[in-house]
Amino acid sequence: HSQATSNVIPLPSSLKVTLSQESWPELTGNVKVQDINDSEKTLPGSVWSAFQWFTKKAAGLTGIPIDVSPRNQEICHNGKDLKAFGVCEPPEPEIVLAIGCDTCGDEPTPKAADESYSLAVKRSLVEIRAKSFAGVMRAMATLIQLIQPMKDDLVQDKRRFLGGGRYVIAGVTVEDSPRFRWRGLMVDVSRHFMPMSTLERIIDASALVKLNTIHIHLSDDQGWRFQSLKFPPLTERKAGDGQFYSQEQIRNIVQYAADRAIRIVPEIDLPGHSTALLNAYPNLKNRESLKIHPEYPERTFGVFNEILDLNSNQTRKFVLDLFSEMSDLFRDEYIHVGGDEVMDSKAEDRRFFFREILAEHLKTLNKKIMGWDELLDDRALSPGSIVQVWRGGDPYHDAASQNVSIVWSEGFYLDLLKPASEHYLTEPEGSSRWAKQTVIGGEACMWTELASAETVESRIWPRAAAVAERLWSPKSFRNVSDMYRRLKSLSQRLQAMGASNQLINHNILFSRLACDSAVAGMSLSILAEVFSPYGLRNRVSPPKYHTLTPLTGLVDALPAESIPAKDFAEALIQTISGKEDEIESESYEVTMSTLSLWLNHVTSLQESILFDPSSCPILSSMLPLLEACARTFSAAYSALRFIAHQNMNENKQVVVESKKLASELKQALDHAEKVSDDFEIRLAVAAPLRTLSAAMGGGIGLQEGIGILAKNANLLVLCLVAGVLDAAVHFVLHLSRGHSNVLLPASTIRTDV
């Protein structure tokens, strides 16, 4: 089961391994697709679309071309007179993909539908049954994730490896359906504009993890991104530096998403966050005294006083005409109207405008309102609307009383760069009895104050997949350690399938930081494993960033979360929490080799800088950080080596040496964390190394310290895999100071892990 699900995220409701590994079917270029009930029946166009998406992604993942089109199959089926040309008798397919869909037509549709499906992988047959096109697409996403390299010991003919790797499909049966019907990702394209190619990759990756909604934040203070033919000034430089999506591009991206059973929900934020709009139409602002830039949009970030005058008939007509134009381009029944962080407006004005004017107008266009949770407080949402909860709290009863549905986003803000575990354990329904009546799903949010087109994918993936699993899989699926196991390969697989440029951009950023030195760039990218970047809230105070600030520093190049650092933490705890007088040898080797790797690359970078400090000023500026890392890794290496080579007898000399090494490690960590802060990054391995330091020199003997860790190893590892490293350090420090009663936050004690 573990092997079969190694790349599967989100986990299906039910997955059973039905074939032994040696019987898993091999994926080759010979795949025949047919109707599950009638092999001679022509498949609907939407099913062909789903199959072609599967073949493209599978080919990217494996390098195996799967070139089957409906035209070729029709010729082979009907053109018996062409037999002499050899086109109607292809090789016997090694896998038959049989698909049954109750309601599939020729055109794909992203409309809300039954997304359930069943999938059965047999020796030479894969069966998919679904009730809609969306269900077929979700089944295809699972099928792609079941593809994995063939294990070497199962290969009969080794010569076939000369042509490249071989792949199998895990032999399983799946019965699956989503927990929530709204599973979204919000992408802010206002603060930093995102090219259409970036949005297409985000949509593809979202389809692969079974998200079904892309919410595009098209307007804010820093830019207006939607071409309006009715109001051309909105696309001029003063409203968005001339960066916008044409109406043709919008139609194309809506169709691109529909082909993957994904809906596009547009957002025009009103009446606040509208400086860009007011730059183009200053006559719509609420007060004459407010400052509007005449030539360019707002460059800085924050919440501003400039808002639309909702009491003006001129403003109302403008907004209604604008939304009429939008409704012709965006097919979805919902349009997001913002409504958040309004600094200079009365609740009764907002209530009247959104509920009585805009909602009624949208109703004539067969549209409904979606808005941020301030509109729930204002009671400004009409029945049937959706409120997007970003501030948390307990909005369930208010939503129920107003007949409004909830899409949950608090705890799913990707731009804050929290660990995937925190998103994974966020529960949209809470404990309110009104939750099941109101919550229809959730959305991860990617605000782009500090993310460019070059870095946005590294901020979304792979952590958004943890949100996807929380919204798709059963509520009881909360094994954080297993989630990380399945998350590890996602970025590489998305890259291979053309669904992300995260790793390509990662290499470009590190190459720049190393002044195009391949060796230094590689060393820097490996050293990056020990760091994690500050999120939005830590970087914008004091406000030193604006829309033209290059996002090319070390903090921008780092992935949002270091999974290698988490692996190191678990190995280190396992190393020092073995039985009394012993260490765990396998984890010790992993820990020491990892420290040695990091130390070697730090040393290489230091030597490169010292050899010619002027050759790369960017790299030279990192010398204090490199020196701090070298000191820390060296101290940690010495401490672990001491543990491994002492006989653990409780004597004065051992205790003195232990405390000395612990003190050196603590001082090195203190300095490294201070230097890291100057670069707006965290030392991601600091917490486990502090655990090591505390165990060695926190007022107890080495033997006793390791004994304590051994007795409480499960709780320590529990804290680690739950992503609560501080709690683990807190636990050890209390023990070392002689406190017998250690109280940890209940949230860290997760029996399901």
mmCIF file with all atom_site columns, C-alpha atoms in Angstrom, residues 520-655:
data_model
loop_
_atom_site.group_PDB
_atom_site.id
_atom_site.type_symbol
_atom_site.label_atom_id
_atom_site.label_alt_id
_atom_site.label_comp_id
_atom_site.label_asym_id
_atom_site.label_entity_id
_atom_site.label_seq_id
_atom_site.pdbx_PDB_ins_code
_atom_site.Cartn_x
_atom_site.Cartn_y
_atom_site.Cartn_z
_atom_site.occupancy
_atom_site.B_iso_or_equiv
_atom_site.pdbx_formal_charge
_atom_site.auth_seq_id
_atom_site.auth_comp_id
_atom_site.auth_asym_id
_atom_site.auth_atom_id
_atom_site.pdbx_PDB_model_num
ATOM 1   C CA . ALA A 1 520 ? 28.822 27.875 -6.717 1.00 0.00 ? 520 ALA A CA 1
ATOM 2   C CA . GLY A 1 521 ? 25.178 27.854 -7.814 1.00 0.00 ? 521 GLY A CA 1
ATOM 3   C CA . MET A 1 522 ? 24.921 24.140 -7.090 1.00 0.00 ? 522 MET A CA 1
ATOM 4   C CA . SER A 1 523 ? 26.557 24.551 -3.678 1.00 0.00 ? 523 SER A CA 1
ATOM 5   C CA . LEU A 1 524 ? 24.227 27.406 -2.833 1.00 0.00 ? 524 LEU A CA 1
ATOM 6   C CA . SER A 1 525 ? 21.146 25.427 -3.861 1.00 0.00 ? 525 SER A CA 1
ATOM 7   C CA . ILE A 1 526 ? 22.220 22.499 -1.648 1.00 0.00 ? 526 ILE A CA 1
ATOM 8   C CA . LEU A 1 527 ? 22.962 24.812 1.274  1.00 0.00 ? 527 LEU A CA 1
ATOM 9   C CA . ALA A 1 528 ? 19.464 26.253 0.790  1.00 0.00 ? 528 ALA A CA 1
ATOM 10  C CA . GLU A 1 529 ? 18.123 23.054 2.370  1.00 0.00 ? 529 GLU A CA 1
ATOM 11  C CA . VAL A 1 530 ? 18.995 24.386 5.830  1.00 0.00 ? 530 VAL A CA 1
ATOM 12  C CA . PHE A 1 531 ? 16.965 27.592 5.471  1.00 0.00 ? 531 PHE A CA 1
ATOM 13  C CA . SER A 1 532 ? 13.365 28.654 5.121  1.00 0.00 ? 532 SER A CA 1
ATOM 14  C CA . PRO A 1 533 ? 12.257 32.118 3.951  1.00 0.00 ? 533 PRO A CA 1
ATOM 15  C CA . TYR A 1 534 ? 10.285 34.665 5.907  1.00 0.00 ? 534 TYR A CA 1
ATOM 16  C CA . GLY A 1 535 ? 6.677  35.017 4.840  1.00 0.00 ? 535 GLY A CA 1
ATOM 17  C CA . LEU A 1 536 ? 4.751  38.131 3.900  1.00 0.00 ? 536 LEU A CA 1
ATOM 18  C CA . ARG A 1 537 ? 4.097  39.464 7.402  1.00 0.00 ? 537 ARG A CA 1
ATOM 19  C CA . ASN A 1 538 ? 7.741  39.214 8.451  1.00 0.00 ? 538 ASN A CA 1
ATOM 20  C CA . ARG A 1 539 ? 9.098  40.951 5.359  1.00 0.00 ? 539 ARG A CA 1
ATOM 21  C CA . VAL A 1 540 ? 6.821  43.941 4.892  1.00 0.00 ? 540 VAL A CA 1
ATOM 22  C CA . SER A 1 541 ? 7.461  45.429 8.330  1.00 0.00 ? 541 SER A CA 1
ATOM 23  C CA . PRO A 1 542 ? 9.131  47.847 8.090  1.00 0.00 ? 542 PRO A CA 1
ATOM 24  C CA . PRO A 1 543 ? 7.724  48.480 4.606  1.00 0.00 ? 543 PRO A CA 1
ATOM 25  C CA . LYS A 1 544 ? 10.743 48.354 2.334  1.00 0.00 ? 544 LYS A CA 1
ATOM 26  C CA . TYR A 1 545 ? 9.228  46.507 -0.605 1.00 0.00 ? 545 TYR A CA 1
ATOM 27  C CA . HIS A 1 546 ? 7.215  47.849 -3.532 1.00 0.00 ? 546 HIS A CA 1
ATOM 28  C CA . THR A 1 547 ? 6.042  46.508 -6.893 1.00 0.00 ? 547 THR A CA 1
ATOM 29  C CA . LEU A 1 548 ? 9.340  47.375 -8.631 1.00 0.00 ? 548 LEU A CA 1
ATOM 30  C CA . THR A 1 549 ? 11.604 45.782 -6.004 1.00 0.00 ? 549 THR A CA 1
ATOM 31  C CA . PRO A 1 550 ? 13.528 42.872 -7.590 1.00 0.00 ? 550 PRO A CA 1
ATOM 32  C CA . LEU A 1 551 ? 12.545 39.607 -5.913 1.00 0.00 ? 551 LEU A CA 1
ATOM 33  C CA . THR A 1 552 ? 15.856 37.914 -6.641 1.00 0.00 ? 552 THR A CA 1
ATOM 34  C CA . GLY A 1 553 ? 17.539 37.571 -3.240 1.00 0.00 ? 553 GLY A CA 1
ATOM 35  C CA . LEU A 1 554 ? 18.367 34.429 -1.304 1.00 0.00 ? 554 LEU A CA 1
ATOM 36  C CA . VAL A 1 555 ? 15.049 34.697 0.550  1.00 0.00 ? 555 VAL A CA 1
ATOM 37  C CA . ASP A 1 556 ? 13.233 34.630 -2.811 1.00 0.00 ? 556 ASP A CA 1
ATOM 38  C CA . ALA A 1 557 ? 15.245 31.714 -4.200 1.00 0.00 ? 557 ALA A CA 1
ATOM 39  C CA . LEU A 1 558 ? 14.522 29.449 -1.240 1.00 0.00 ? 558 LEU A CA 1
ATOM 40  C CA . PRO A 1 559 ? 11.617 26.996 -1.421 1.00 0.00 ? 559 PRO A CA 1
ATOM 41  C CA . ALA A 1 560 ? 8.764  27.872 0.919  1.00 0.00 ? 560 ALA A CA 1
ATOM 42  C CA . GLU A 1 561 ? 9.521  24.902 3.160  1.00 0.00 ? 561 GLU A CA 1
ATOM 43  C CA . SER A 1 562 ? 12.606 22.722 3.447  1.00 0.00 ? 562 SER A CA 1
ATOM 44  C CA . ILE A 1 563 ? 11.580 19.077 3.473  1.00 0.00 ? 563 ILE A CA 1
ATOM 45  C CA . PRO A 1 564 ? 15.268 17.957 3.690  1.00 0.00 ? 564 PRO A CA 1
ATOM 46  C CA . ALA A 1 565 ? 15.527 19.988 6.920  1.00 0.00 ? 565 ALA A CA 1
ATOM 47  C CA . LYS A 1 566 ? 12.491 18.152 8.280  1.00 0.00 ? 566 LYS A CA 1
ATOM 48  C CA . ASP A 1 567 ? 14.039 14.797 7.315  1.00 0.00 ? 567 ASP A CA 1
ATOM 49  C CA . PHE A 1 568 ? 17.259 15.826 9.062  1.00 0.00 ? 568 PHE A CA 1
ATOM 50  C CA . ALA A 1 569 ? 15.319 16.764 12.204 1.00 0.00 ? 569 ALA A CA 1
ATOM 51  C CA . GLU A 1 570 ? 13.629 13.376 12.383 1.00 0.00 ? 570 GLU A CA 1
ATOM 52  C CA . ALA A 1 571 ? 16.920 11.530 11.769 1.00 0.00 ? 571 ALA A CA 1
ATOM 53  C CA . LEU A 1 572 ? 18.664 13.562 14.465 1.00 0.00 ? 572 LEU A CA 1
ATOM 54  C CA . ILE A 1 573 ? 15.983 12.862 17.064 1.00 0.00 ? 573 ILE A CA 1
ATOM 55  C CA . GLN A 1 574 ? 16.074 9.168  16.201 1.00 0.00 ? 574 GLN A CA 1
ATOM 56  C CA . THR A 1 575 ? 19.865 9.261  16.551 1.00 0.00 ? 575 THR A CA 1
ATOM 57  C CA . ILE A 1 576 ? 19.942 10.690 20.056 1.00 0.00 ? 576 ILE A CA 1
ATOM 58  C CA . SER A 1 577 ? 16.863 8.941  21.397 1.00 0.00 ? 577 SER A CA 1
ATOM 59  C CA . GLY A 1 578 ? 18.098 5.379  21.131 1.00 0.00 ? 578 GLY A CA 1
ATOM 60  C CA . LYS A 1 579 ? 18.415 3.042  24.071 1.00 0.00 ? 579 LYS A CA 1
ATOM 61  C CA . GLU A 1 580 ? 20.621 3.964  26.987 1.00 0.00 ? 580 GLU A CA 1
ATOM 62  C CA . ASP A 1 581 ? 24.364 3.765  26.125 1.00 0.00 ? 581 ASP A CA 1
ATOM 63  C CA . GLU A 1 582 ? 23.502 3.400  22.437 1.00 0.00 ? 582 GLU A CA 1
ATOM 64  C CA . ILE A 1 583 ? 22.719 5.508  19.425 1.00 0.00 ? 583 ILE A CA 1
ATOM 65  C CA . GLU A 1 584 ? 20.597 4.548  16.468 1.00 0.00 ? 584 GLU A CA 1
ATOM 66  C CA . SER A 1 585 ? 23.268 3.711  13.868 1.00 0.00 ? 585 SER A CA 1
ATOM 67  C CA . GLU A 1 586 ? 21.281 4.107  10.641 1.00 0.00 ? 586 GLU A CA 1
ATOM 68  C CA . SER A 1 587 ? 19.876 7.508  11.530 1.00 0.00 ? 587 SER A CA 1
ATOM 69  C CA . TYR A 1 588 ? 23.319 8.500  12.877 1.00 0.00 ? 588 TYR A CA 1
ATOM 70  C CA . GLU A 1 589 ? 24.878 7.817  9.479  1.00 0.00 ? 589 GLU A CA 1
ATOM 71  C CA . VAL A 1 590 ? 22.156 9.837  7.757  1.00 0.00 ? 590 VAL A CA 1
ATOM 72  C CA . THR A 1 591 ? 22.593 12.742 10.163 1.00 0.00 ? 591 THR A CA 1
ATOM 73  C CA . MET A 1 592 ? 26.376 12.809 9.939  1.00 0.00 ? 592 MET A CA 1
ATOM 74  C CA . SER A 1 593 ? 26.467 12.479 6.153  1.00 0.00 ? 593 SER A CA 1
ATOM 75  C CA . THR A 1 594 ? 23.934 15.291 5.826  1.00 0.00 ? 594 THR A CA 1
ATOM 76  C CA . LEU A 1 595 ? 25.949 17.574 8.111  1.00 0.00 ? 595 LEU A CA 1
ATOM 77  C CA . SER A 1 596 ? 29.093 16.655 6.199  1.00 0.00 ? 596 SER A CA 1
ATOM 78  C CA . LEU A 1 597 ? 27.409 17.478 2.874  1.00 0.00 ? 597 LEU A CA 1
ATOM 79  C CA . TRP A 1 598 ? 26.254 20.885 4.085  1.00 0.00 ? 598 TRP A CA 1
ATOM 80  C CA . LEU A 1 599 ? 29.629 21.641 5.650  1.00 0.00 ? 599 LEU A CA 1
ATOM 81  C CA . ASN A 1 600 ? 31.507 20.713 2.456  1.00 0.00 ? 600 ASN A CA 1
ATOM 82  C CA . HIS A 1 601 ? 29.366 23.014 0.319  1.00 0.00 ? 601 HIS A CA 1
ATOM 83  C CA . VAL A 1 602 ? 29.665 25.884 2.813  1.00 0.00 ? 602 VAL A CA 1
ATOM 84  C CA . THR A 1 603 ? 33.434 25.457 2.758  1.00 0.00 ? 603 THR A CA 1
ATOM 85  C CA . SER A 1 604 ? 33.443 25.385 -1.048 1.00 0.00 ? 604 SER A CA 1
ATOM 86  C CA . LEU A 1 605 ? 31.510 28.650 -1.191 1.00 0.00 ? 605 LEU A CA 1
ATOM 87  C CA . GLN A 1 606 ? 33.777 30.290 1.399  1.00 0.00 ? 606 GLN A CA 1
ATOM 88  C CA . GLU A 1 607 ? 36.885 29.300 -0.564 1.00 0.00 ? 607 GLU A CA 1
ATOM 89  C CA . SER A 1 608 ? 35.346 30.585 -3.786 1.00 0.00 ? 608 SER A CA 1
ATOM 90  C CA . ILE A 1 609 ? 34.620 33.978 -2.221 1.00 0.00 ? 609 ILE A CA 1
ATOM 91  C CA . LEU A 1 610 ? 37.974 34.327 -0.472 1.00 0.00 ? 610 LEU A CA 1
ATOM 92  C CA . PHE A 1 611 ? 39.858 33.382 -3.643 1.00 0.00 ? 611 PHE A CA 1
ATOM 93  C CA . ASP A 1 612 ? 38.394 36.379 -5.499 1.00 0.00 ? 612 ASP A CA 1
ATOM 94  C CA . PRO A 1 613 ? 36.040 38.515 -3.355 1.00 0.00 ? 613 PRO A CA 1
ATOM 95  C CA . SER A 1 614 ? 35.349 40.963 -6.183 1.00 0.00 ? 614 SER A CA 1
ATOM 96  C CA . SER A 1 615 ? 34.285 38.359 -8.741 1.00 0.00 ? 615 SER A CA 1
ATOM 97  C CA . CYS A 1 616 ? 30.766 38.008 -7.325 1.00 0.00 ? 616 CYS A CA 1
ATOM 98  C CA . PRO A 1 617 ? 29.661 40.790 -4.948 1.00 0.00 ? 617 PRO A CA 1
ATOM 99  C CA . ILE A 1 618 ? 26.264 39.130 -4.384 1.00 0.00 ? 618 ILE A CA 1
ATOM 100 C CA . LEU A 1 619 ? 27.907 35.954 -3.130 1.00 0.00 ? 619 LEU A CA 1
ATOM 101 C CA . SER A 1 620 ? 30.501 37.880 -1.143 1.00 0.00 ? 620 SER A CA 1
ATOM 102 C CA . SER A 1 621 ? 27.714 39.630 0.771  1.00 0.00 ? 621 SER A CA 1
ATOM 103 C CA . MET A 1 622 ? 26.672 36.193 2.082  1.00 0.00 ? 622 MET A CA 1
ATOM 104 C CA . LEU A 1 623 ? 30.044 35.502 3.694  1.00 0.00 ? 623 LEU A CA 1
ATOM 105 C CA . PRO A 1 624 ? 28.821 36.261 7.265  1.00 0.00 ? 624 PRO A CA 1
ATOM 106 C CA . LEU A 1 625 ? 25.963 33.806 6.757  1.00 0.00 ? 625 LEU A CA 1
ATOM 107 C CA . LEU A 1 626 ? 28.285 31.134 5.378  1.00 0.00 ? 626 LEU A CA 1
ATOM 108 C CA . GLU A 1 627 ? 30.715 31.577 8.281  1.00 0.00 ? 627 GLU A CA 1
ATOM 109 C CA . ALA A 1 628 ? 27.871 31.230 10.783 1.00 0.00 ? 628 ALA A CA 1
ATOM 110 C CA . CYS A 1 629 ? 26.637 28.067 9.057  1.00 0.00 ? 629 CYS A CA 1
ATOM 111 C CA . ALA A 1 630 ? 30.116 26.555 8.963  1.00 0.00 ? 630 ALA A CA 1
ATOM 112 C CA . ARG A 1 631 ? 30.539 27.186 12.688 1.00 0.00 ? 631 ARG A CA 1
ATOM 113 C CA . THR A 1 632 ? 27.120 25.686 13.471 1.00 0.00 ? 632 THR A CA 1
ATOM 114 C CA . PHE A 1 633 ? 27.526 22.558 11.337 1.00 0.00 ? 633 PHE A CA 1
ATOM 115 C CA . SER A 1 634 ? 31.026 21.966 12.685 1.00 0.00 ? 634 SER A CA 1
ATOM 116 C CA . ALA A 1 635 ? 29.780 22.250 16.278 1.00 0.00 ? 635 ALA A CA 1
ATOM 117 C CA . ALA A 1 636 ? 26.864 19.901 15.594 1.00 0.00 ? 636 ALA A CA 1
ATOM 118 C CA . TYR A 1 637 ? 29.175 17.415 13.861 1.00 0.00 ? 637 TYR A CA 1
ATOM 119 C CA . SER A 1 638 ? 31.538 17.419 16.852 1.00 0.00 ? 638 SER A CA 1
ATOM 120 C CA . ALA A 1 639 ? 28.671 16.981 19.301 1.00 0.00 ? 639 ALA A CA 1
ATOM 121 C CA . LEU A 1 640 ? 27.244 13.980 17.480 1.00 0.00 ? 640 LEU A CA 1
ATOM 122 C CA . ARG A 1 641 ? 30.669 12.457 16.985 1.00 0.00 ? 641 ARG A CA 1
ATOM 123 C CA . PHE A 1 642 ? 31.295 12.825 20.724 1.00 0.00 ? 642 PHE A CA 1
ATOM 124 C CA . ILE A 1 643 ? 28.071 10.973 21.521 1.00 0.00 ? 643 ILE A CA 1
ATOM 125 C CA . ALA A 1 644 ? 28.965 8.169  19.134 1.00 0.00 ? 644 ALA A CA 1
ATOM 126 C CA . HIS A 1 645 ? 32.493 7.643  20.433 1.00 0.00 ? 645 HIS A CA 1
ATOM 127 C CA . GLN A 1 646 ? 32.054 7.945  24.180 1.00 0.00 ? 646 GLN A CA 1
ATOM 128 C CA . ASN A 1 647 ? 31.288 4.924  26.333 1.00 0.00 ? 647 ASN A CA 1
ATOM 129 C CA . MET A 1 648 ? 28.541 6.900  28.081 1.00 0.00 ? 648 MET A CA 1
ATOM 130 C CA . ASN A 1 649 ? 29.895 6.235  31.542 1.00 0.00 ? 649 ASN A CA 1
ATOM 131 C CA . GLU A 1 650 ? 28.647 8.892  33.933 1.00 0.00 ? 650 GLU A CA 1
ATOM 132 C CA . ASN A 1 651 ? 31.897 10.561 34.959 1.00 0.00 ? 651 ASN A CA 1
ATOM 133 C CA . LYS A 1 652 ? 33.006 14.098 35.480 1.00 0.00 ? 652 LYS A CA 1
ATOM 134 C CA . GLN A 1 653 ? 35.170 14.308 32.382 1.00 0.00 ? 653 GLN A CA 1
ATOM 135 C CA . VAL A 1 654 ? 32.364 13.194 30.073 1.00 0.00 ? 654 VAL A CA 1
ATOM 136 C CA . VAL A 1 655 ? 29.898 15.620 31.639 1.00 0.00 ? 655 VAL A CA 1
#
